[in-house]
Amino acid sequence: RFPPEPNGFLHIGHAKALCIDFGIAQKYGGKCNLRFDDTNPTKEDAVFVDNIQKDISWLGFQWDELHFASDFFDRLYEIAQGLIRKGVAYVDDQSSEEMRKNRGTLTRPGTPSPWRDRSVEENLDLFERMKNGEFPDGAKTLRAKIDPTSSNTYLRDPVIYRIRHVSHHRQGDAWCIYPMYDFAHPIQDALEGITYSLCSSEFKNHRPLYEWVVDHIGFARKPKQREFGRMNVTYTVMSKRYLRELVETGRVDGWDDPRLPTLCALRRRGYTPEAIFAFVRSAGISKADALVDIRQLEACVRDDLNEKALRRVCVAHPIRVVLDNYPADREETITLPNHPQKPELGTREVPFSRELYIDADDFAEVPPPKFFRLKPEGEVRLMGAYIIRCGEIERNGDGSIRCIHATADLESGFGNPSDGRKVKGTIHWLSCRHAYDITLMLYDRLFTIENTAEVPEGKTYLDYLNPNSLTVVENAKAEPAVRDAAPGDKFQFVRFGYFCKDTRHGDTFNQVVSLKDAMPKK
């Protein structure tokens, strides 16, 4: 089973759990259920339920049965009553502060509750009155009677029911007491016939409590809990609490902000399920928690899109180039491949005219050494088209470049010069009259610190938010073939990077990943 709590969106760490749960079931011919652990109504919402299902389906997984913890509330209540009758559960009047104080520490055993020896009849009466709403939040709890002095703090008479006068997203106001995860989860596993309850390593110390519950509910078929190491990724956060804070304080643009590690954000940014699976496989599975370099994830999506993405031309920072010797009324089309290594993907026609856009990065008035792009009196080839020579530079009143005049080698056409001269540089271009205006969203790391779990004393993870994690490039230009792209379509903008058309804003393209890893080596 995959048992998310519907209090947030799934992230890349959940992808590992999904691969393990669904993958093991598939490998051994078993079944995998989806079960929402909706036992804490204070932060849960139907919006999260819907989006979690959407994310799982996007990855290509299909659950066998869909359940909610709230489906079992009546049965869980009956089982809790059975534990009271057996003398292994009692109603406690201590406040949360008193319980915390009396629970002890890792080196000091806990102290028994003064209400621990209430009679079965009194406990049953109080528990029913809790259910009927006679007590305010926090006034009473139902606790398992195990061992207040256990070396495992999770066995020190853990709370298994608490009072919450909060409306439930599915049950409405039918209940005002809700079971704790450690109580409800093993019972639901047993009721569904789960054989292996696979979970991340932070639940290892919970396993004795899981087994205690399973042993005391009297089911013949007992599920087994097994743990695997969590997967964290550098330069981001995986905590739902932190992700929720980023969203609710407006530091990011919703749960699907492409800078976040949520699956809906990765989908919006342009990541593919195949790349995520490759990343999970490359990260590996073990008992130990792992901090995986985000560049490993980027390498996986880069490899995947290199095979799939159609090639298109985009000029991020356009400079106008006028070909003085090219007829003003002439137009022609250049045939370019959709993918240079995959001829089966066909070609497309790109219009060519007298006035062109080139990228500002492809021109330098004072070129650095070994600069093979356009420069004064220099020659460069336009991708798939003519060789041009730089001429006069026209300027605006503030000294900025208005346009660059150039001449095209019309005699050589699209071939090599007849005199044998070599032209080393090739740049991309667009016809001005045919270019399509787009906005580019360029992304960097969300945080400036590699491991957000190791923040220096006196600081919080918010102190390391990267102020330059998003750069918006307006008035970029793209070839006409991009105009008809559907939301979610992905391209390689040649010599630039991989981009995906945004699902929220028209004519906006999100940078999926750069063509090469630009981060400095460690």
Short mmCIF file of N, CA and C in Angstrom, two decimals, residues 27 65 108 110 129 163 198 211 294 357 407 459:
data_model
loop_
_atom_site.label_atom_id
_atom_site.label_comp_id
_atom_site.label_asym_id
_atom_site.label_seq_id
_atom_site.Cartn_x
_atom_site.Cartn_y
_atom_site.Cartn_z
N LYS A 27 6.65 -6.72 -9.28
CA LYS A 27 7.69 -7.72 -9.46
C LYS A 27 7.23 -9.10 -8.99
N GLU A 65 -6.80 -1.01 -5.12
CA GLU A 65 -7.96 -0.55 -4.36
C GLU A 65 -7.66 0.83 -3.80
N ARG A 108 15.87 8.83 30.86
CA ARG A 108 15.06 8.78 32.08
C ARG A 108 13.71 8.16 31.77
N GLY A 110 9.73 7.03 31.92
CA GLY A 110 8.54 7.81 32.16
C GLY A 110 7.87 7.47 33.48
N ARG A 129 -18.24 9.11 25.87
CA ARG A 129 -18.55 10.53 26.05
C ARG A 129 -17.58 11.41 25.25
N ILE A 163 -9.10 14.18 20.96
CA ILE A 163 -10.32 14.95 20.66
C ILE A 163 -9.95 16.09 19.71
N LEU A 198 5.55 -1.23 3.82
CA LEU A 198 6.88 -0.66 3.56
C LEU A 198 6.86 0.83 3.86
N GLU A 211 3.67 -3.65 15.84
CA GLU A 211 3.48 -5.08 16.13
C GLU A 211 2.60 -5.28 17.36
N ILE A 294 21.43 17.12 -6.56
CA ILE A 294 20.37 17.49 -7.50
C ILE A 294 20.85 17.40 -8.95
N TYR A 357 17.06 38.20 -36.27
CA TYR A 357 17.48 38.33 -34.87
C TYR A 357 18.59 37.31 -34.60
N THR A 407 26.72 41.60 -44.43
CA THR A 407 26.53 41.13 -45.80
C THR A 407 26.56 39.61 -45.80
N LYS A 459 20.18 30.38 12.64
CA LYS A 459 19.64 30.60 11.31
C LYS A 459 18.49 29.63 11.07
#
